[in-house]
Short mmCIF file of C-alpha atoms and ligand atoms in Angstrom, two decimals:
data_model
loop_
_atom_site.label_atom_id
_atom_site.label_comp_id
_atom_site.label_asym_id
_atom_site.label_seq_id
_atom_site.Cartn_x
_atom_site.Cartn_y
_atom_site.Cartn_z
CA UNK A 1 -9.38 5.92 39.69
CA UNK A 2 -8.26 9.51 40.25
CA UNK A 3 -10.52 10.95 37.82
CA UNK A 4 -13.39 9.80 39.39
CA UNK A 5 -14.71 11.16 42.57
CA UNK A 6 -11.40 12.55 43.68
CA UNK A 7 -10.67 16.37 43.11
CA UNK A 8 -8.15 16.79 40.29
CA UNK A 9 -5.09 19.07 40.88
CA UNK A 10 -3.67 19.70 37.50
CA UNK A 11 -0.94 22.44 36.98
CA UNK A 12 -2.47 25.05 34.87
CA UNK A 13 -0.01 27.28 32.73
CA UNK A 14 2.91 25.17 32.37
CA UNK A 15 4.76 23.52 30.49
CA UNK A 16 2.48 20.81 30.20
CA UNK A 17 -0.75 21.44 28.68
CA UNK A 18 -3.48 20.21 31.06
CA UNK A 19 -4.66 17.87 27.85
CA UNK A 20 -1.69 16.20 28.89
CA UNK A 21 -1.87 16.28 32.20
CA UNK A 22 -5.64 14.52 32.00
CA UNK A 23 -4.07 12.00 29.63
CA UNK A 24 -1.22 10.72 32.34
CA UNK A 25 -3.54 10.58 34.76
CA UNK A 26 -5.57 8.16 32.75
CA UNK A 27 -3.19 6.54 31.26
CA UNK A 28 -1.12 5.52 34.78
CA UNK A 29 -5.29 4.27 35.91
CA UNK A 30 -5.33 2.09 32.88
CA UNK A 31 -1.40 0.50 33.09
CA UNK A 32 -1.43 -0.09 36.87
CA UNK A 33 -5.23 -0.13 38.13
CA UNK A 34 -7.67 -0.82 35.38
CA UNK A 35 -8.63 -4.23 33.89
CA UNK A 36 -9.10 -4.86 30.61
CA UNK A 37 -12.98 -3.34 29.67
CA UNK A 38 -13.46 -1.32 32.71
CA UNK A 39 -15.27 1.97 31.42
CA UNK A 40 -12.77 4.96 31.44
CA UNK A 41 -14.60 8.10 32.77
CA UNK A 42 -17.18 10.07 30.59
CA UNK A 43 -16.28 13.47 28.74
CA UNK A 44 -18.74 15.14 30.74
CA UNK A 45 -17.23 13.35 33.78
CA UNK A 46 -13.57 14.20 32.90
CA UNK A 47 -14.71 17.90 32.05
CA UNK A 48 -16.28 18.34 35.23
CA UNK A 49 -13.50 17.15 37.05
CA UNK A 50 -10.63 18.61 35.67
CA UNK A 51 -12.60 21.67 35.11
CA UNK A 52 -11.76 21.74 31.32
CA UNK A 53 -13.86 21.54 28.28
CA UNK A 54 -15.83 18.24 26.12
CA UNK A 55 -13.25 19.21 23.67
CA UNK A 56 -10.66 18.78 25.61
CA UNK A 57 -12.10 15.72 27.90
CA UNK A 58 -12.66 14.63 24.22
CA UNK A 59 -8.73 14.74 22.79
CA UNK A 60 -7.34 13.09 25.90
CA UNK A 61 -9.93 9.85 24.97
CA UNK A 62 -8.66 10.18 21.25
CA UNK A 63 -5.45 9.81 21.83
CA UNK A 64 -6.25 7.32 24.21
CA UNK A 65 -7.87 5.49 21.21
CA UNK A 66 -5.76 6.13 18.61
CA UNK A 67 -3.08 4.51 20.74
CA UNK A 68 -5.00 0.94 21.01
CA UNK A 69 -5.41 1.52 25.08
CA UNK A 70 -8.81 1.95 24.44
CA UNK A 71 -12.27 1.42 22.67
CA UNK A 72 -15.16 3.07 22.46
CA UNK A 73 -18.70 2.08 21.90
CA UNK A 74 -21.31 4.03 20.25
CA UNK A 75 -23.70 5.54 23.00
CA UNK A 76 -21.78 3.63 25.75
CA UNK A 77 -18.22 5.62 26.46
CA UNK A 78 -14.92 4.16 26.43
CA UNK A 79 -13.22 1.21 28.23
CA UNK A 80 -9.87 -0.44 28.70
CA UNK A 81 -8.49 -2.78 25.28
CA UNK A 82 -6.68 -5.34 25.30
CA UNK A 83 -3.14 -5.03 25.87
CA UNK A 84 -1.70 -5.26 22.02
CA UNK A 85 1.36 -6.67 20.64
CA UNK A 86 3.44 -3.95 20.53
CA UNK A 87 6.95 -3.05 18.30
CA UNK A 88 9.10 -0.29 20.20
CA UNK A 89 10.96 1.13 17.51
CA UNK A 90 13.82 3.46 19.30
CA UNK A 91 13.71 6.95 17.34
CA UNK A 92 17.08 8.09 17.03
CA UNK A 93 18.56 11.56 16.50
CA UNK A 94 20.30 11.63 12.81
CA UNK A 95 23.26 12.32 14.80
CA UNK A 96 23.20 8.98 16.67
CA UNK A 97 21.79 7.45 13.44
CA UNK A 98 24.48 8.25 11.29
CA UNK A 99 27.06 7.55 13.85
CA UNK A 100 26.05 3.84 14.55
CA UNK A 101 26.11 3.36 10.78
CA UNK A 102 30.17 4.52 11.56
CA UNK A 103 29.56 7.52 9.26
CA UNK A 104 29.98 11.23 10.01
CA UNK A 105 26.88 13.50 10.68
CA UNK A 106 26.42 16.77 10.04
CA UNK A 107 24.56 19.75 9.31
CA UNK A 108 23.88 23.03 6.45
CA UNK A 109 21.25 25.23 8.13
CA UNK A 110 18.94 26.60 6.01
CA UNK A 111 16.71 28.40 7.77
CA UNK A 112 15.73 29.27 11.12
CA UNK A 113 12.55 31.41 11.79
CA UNK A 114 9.97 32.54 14.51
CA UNK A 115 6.93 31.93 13.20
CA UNK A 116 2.91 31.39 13.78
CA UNK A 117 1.50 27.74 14.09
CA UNK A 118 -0.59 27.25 11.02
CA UNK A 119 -3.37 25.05 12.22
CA UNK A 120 -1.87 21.71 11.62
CA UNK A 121 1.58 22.47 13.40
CA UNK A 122 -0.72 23.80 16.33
CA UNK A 123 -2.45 20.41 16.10
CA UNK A 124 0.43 18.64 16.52
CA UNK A 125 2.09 20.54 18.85
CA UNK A 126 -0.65 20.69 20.85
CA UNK A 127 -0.90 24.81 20.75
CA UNK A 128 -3.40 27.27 19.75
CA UNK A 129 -3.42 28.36 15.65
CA UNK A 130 -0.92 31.55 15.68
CA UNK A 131 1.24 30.76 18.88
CA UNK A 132 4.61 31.14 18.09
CA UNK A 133 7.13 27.93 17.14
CA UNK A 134 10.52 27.77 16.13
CA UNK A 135 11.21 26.59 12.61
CA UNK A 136 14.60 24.97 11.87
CA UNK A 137 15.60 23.94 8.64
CA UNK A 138 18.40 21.88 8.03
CA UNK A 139 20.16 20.07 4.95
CA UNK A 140 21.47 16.89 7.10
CA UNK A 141 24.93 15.15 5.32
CA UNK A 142 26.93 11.87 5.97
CA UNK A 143 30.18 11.94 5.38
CA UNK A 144 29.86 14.90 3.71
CA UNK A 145 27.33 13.90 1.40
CA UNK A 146 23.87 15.40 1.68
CA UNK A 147 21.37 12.81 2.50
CA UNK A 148 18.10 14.85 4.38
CA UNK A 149 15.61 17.48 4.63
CA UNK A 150 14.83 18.24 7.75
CA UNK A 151 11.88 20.47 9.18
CA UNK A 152 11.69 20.71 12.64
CA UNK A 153 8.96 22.78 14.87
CA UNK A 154 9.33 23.44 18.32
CA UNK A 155 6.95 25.50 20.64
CA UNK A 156 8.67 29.35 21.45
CA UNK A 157 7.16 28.91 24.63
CA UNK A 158 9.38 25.76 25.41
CA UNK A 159 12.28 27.19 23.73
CA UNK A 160 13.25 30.87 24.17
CA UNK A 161 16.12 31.82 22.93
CA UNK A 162 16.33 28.91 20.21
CA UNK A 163 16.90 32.01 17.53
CA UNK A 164 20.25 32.70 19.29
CA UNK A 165 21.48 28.86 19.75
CA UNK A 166 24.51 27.99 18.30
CA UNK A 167 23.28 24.76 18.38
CA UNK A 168 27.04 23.40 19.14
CA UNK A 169 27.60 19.58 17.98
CA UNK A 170 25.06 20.11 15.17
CA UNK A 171 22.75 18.00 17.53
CA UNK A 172 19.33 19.43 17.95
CA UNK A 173 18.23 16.87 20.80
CA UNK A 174 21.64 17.76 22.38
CA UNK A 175 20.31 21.08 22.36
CA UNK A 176 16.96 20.65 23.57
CA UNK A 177 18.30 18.18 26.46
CA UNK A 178 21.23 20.39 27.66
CA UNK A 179 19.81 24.00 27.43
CA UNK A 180 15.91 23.58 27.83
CA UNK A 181 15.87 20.21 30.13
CA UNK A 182 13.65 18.68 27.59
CA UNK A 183 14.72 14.91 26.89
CA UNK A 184 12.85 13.08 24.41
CA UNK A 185 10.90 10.08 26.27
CA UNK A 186 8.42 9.21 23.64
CA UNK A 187 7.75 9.54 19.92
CA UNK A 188 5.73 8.62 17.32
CA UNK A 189 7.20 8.30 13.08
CA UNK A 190 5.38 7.71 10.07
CA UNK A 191 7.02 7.00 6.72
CA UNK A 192 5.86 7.17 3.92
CA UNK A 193 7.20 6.67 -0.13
CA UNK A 194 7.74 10.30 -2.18
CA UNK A 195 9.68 11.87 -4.51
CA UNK A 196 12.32 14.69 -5.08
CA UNK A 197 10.73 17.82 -5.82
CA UNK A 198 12.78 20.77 -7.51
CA UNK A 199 14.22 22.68 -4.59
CA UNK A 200 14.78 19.23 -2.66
CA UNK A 201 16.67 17.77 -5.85
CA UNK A 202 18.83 20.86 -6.10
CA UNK A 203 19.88 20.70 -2.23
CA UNK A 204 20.31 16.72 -2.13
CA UNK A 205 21.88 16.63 -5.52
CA UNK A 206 19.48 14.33 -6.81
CA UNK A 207 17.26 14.53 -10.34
CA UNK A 208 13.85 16.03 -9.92
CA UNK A 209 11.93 13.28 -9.01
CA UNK A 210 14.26 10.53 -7.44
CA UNK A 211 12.72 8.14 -4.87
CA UNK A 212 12.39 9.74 -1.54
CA UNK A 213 11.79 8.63 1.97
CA UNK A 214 9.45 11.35 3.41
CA UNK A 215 9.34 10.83 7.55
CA UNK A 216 7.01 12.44 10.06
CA UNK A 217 7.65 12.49 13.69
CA UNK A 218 6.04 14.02 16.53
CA UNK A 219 8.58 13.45 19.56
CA UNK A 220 7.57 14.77 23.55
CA UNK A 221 9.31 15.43 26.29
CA UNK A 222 7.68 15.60 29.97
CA UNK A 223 4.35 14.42 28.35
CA UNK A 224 4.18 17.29 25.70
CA UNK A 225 5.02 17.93 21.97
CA UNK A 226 8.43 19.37 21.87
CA UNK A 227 9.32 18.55 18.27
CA UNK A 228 6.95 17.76 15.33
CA UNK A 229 9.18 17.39 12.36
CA UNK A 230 9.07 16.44 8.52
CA UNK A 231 12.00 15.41 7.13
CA UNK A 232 12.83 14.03 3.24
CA UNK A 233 15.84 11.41 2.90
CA UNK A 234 17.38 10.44 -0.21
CA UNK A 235 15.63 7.22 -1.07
CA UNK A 236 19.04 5.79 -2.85
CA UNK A 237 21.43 6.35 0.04
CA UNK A 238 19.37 5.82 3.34
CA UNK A 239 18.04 2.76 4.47
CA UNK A 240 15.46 2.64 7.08
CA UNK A 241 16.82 0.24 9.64
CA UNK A 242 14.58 -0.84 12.65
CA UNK A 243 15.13 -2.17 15.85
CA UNK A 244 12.63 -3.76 17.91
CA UNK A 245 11.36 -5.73 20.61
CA UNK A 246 8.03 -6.93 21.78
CA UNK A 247 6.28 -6.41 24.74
CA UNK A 248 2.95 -8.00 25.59
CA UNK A 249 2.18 -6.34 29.23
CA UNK A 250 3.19 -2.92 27.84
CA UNK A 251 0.03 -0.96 26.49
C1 GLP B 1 15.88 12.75 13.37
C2 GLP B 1 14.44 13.20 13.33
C3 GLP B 1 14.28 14.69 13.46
C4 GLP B 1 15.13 15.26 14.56
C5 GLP B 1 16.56 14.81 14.40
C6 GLP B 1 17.43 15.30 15.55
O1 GLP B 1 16.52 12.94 12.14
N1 GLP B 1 13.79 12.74 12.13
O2 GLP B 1 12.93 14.95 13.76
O3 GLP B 1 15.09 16.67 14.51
O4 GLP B 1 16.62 13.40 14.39
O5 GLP B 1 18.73 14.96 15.20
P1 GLP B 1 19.94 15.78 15.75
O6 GLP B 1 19.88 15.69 17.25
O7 GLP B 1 21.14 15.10 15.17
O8 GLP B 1 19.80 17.20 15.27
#
């Protein structure tokens, strides 16, 4: 197990926080070495190691966690769980999304800023409060009909230059793959029910209050955050369809 005993090299001031550096490390132990309630290395062990703070030793076992690869017991650490039952659902770009339902995508902006991350973006970008992010807003159509809200964040630091993009194709990922070498190799969604507020309704031509599909998605490339966006779709022309398979051995 490379986090214990061995000296850690981690890249420090790239593009990949060391947070997330820590977290491959452990996460390759527990896929490929670990069984299944082997004790993961201590905060204090992993902070030592990697030179980094509890707080930090801390996240990379919380995510660790909050993914089902492991467990923690009060007073004891954390150890390796059970490999779970798991449905990959393959996040799509609303480009590719709208195309495989053989409709045309495309896109109004509606805003596209520099800004500071509040703390919550930071949190889920994986930044410091007040580093700078890009903030794209777009109204997203199908076949010319407006059917999305989307809010998208991206770390400056990943993307310089986003201000100037022309973003050609309308296809944000495009963009991110093609002029930033970021390809999107994991992400996680949540849904949730809503409703149309006023400035939504006007854009998606909808009465205040119509049922809404309200989506959150925190996508990474290379191990990091590169996009954590909120988007709102119109809950009487978009159907959420999922495909999936199951995979015991992956955790
Ligand atoms: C989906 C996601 C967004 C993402 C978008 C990219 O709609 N919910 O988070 O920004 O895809 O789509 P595109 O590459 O077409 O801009």
């Amino acid at each position: 197990m490379p986090a214990r005993g061995v000296e850690a090299s981690l890249q420090r001031g790239g593009p990949v926080p060391v947070y997330s550096q820590i977290y491959d490390v452990l996460r390759a132990s527990i896929d490929r070495e670990l069984p299944v309630d082997a004790p993961l290395p201590s905060e204090r062990e992993l902070a030592q190691q990697y030179g980094v703070a509890r707080m930090t030793a801390r996240k990379t076992i919380d995510r660790l966690v909050g993914e089902g690869r492991a467990y923690r017991v009060p007073g004891r650490g954390a150890f390796v769980a059970r490999p779970r039952l798991i449905m990959r659902v393959a996040l799509k770009s609303f480009t590719e999304d709208i195309r495989s339902r053989g409709m045309r995508p495309d896109s109004r902006e509606l805003s596209r800023l520099l800004v500071p991350a509040d703390d919550e973006i930071a949190a889920k970008l994986e930044l410091s409060p007040g580093e700078p992010v890009h903030l794209l807003e777009r109204l997203r159509l199908a076949d010319n009909a407006p059917i999305a809200i989307e809010r998208s964040h991206l770390p400056a630091a990943r993307t310089p230059g986003f201000l100037d993009d022309d973003l050609v194709g309308g296809s944000l990922y495009a963009v991110l793959e093609q002029r930033y070498g970021c390809v999107i190799d994991e992400g996680e969604q949540s849904i949730s029910a809503s409703s149309v507020g006023a400035r939504a309704a006007k854009l998606l031509g909808v009465p205040k209050g119509s049922a809404a599909l309200c989506f959150e998605r925190l996508s990474r490339a290379g191990g990091a955050p590169i996009e954590y966006a909120t988007s709102v779709y119109r809950g009487d022309r978009y159907q959420l369809r999922v495909t999936f398979d199951t995979d015991r051995a992956g955790r």
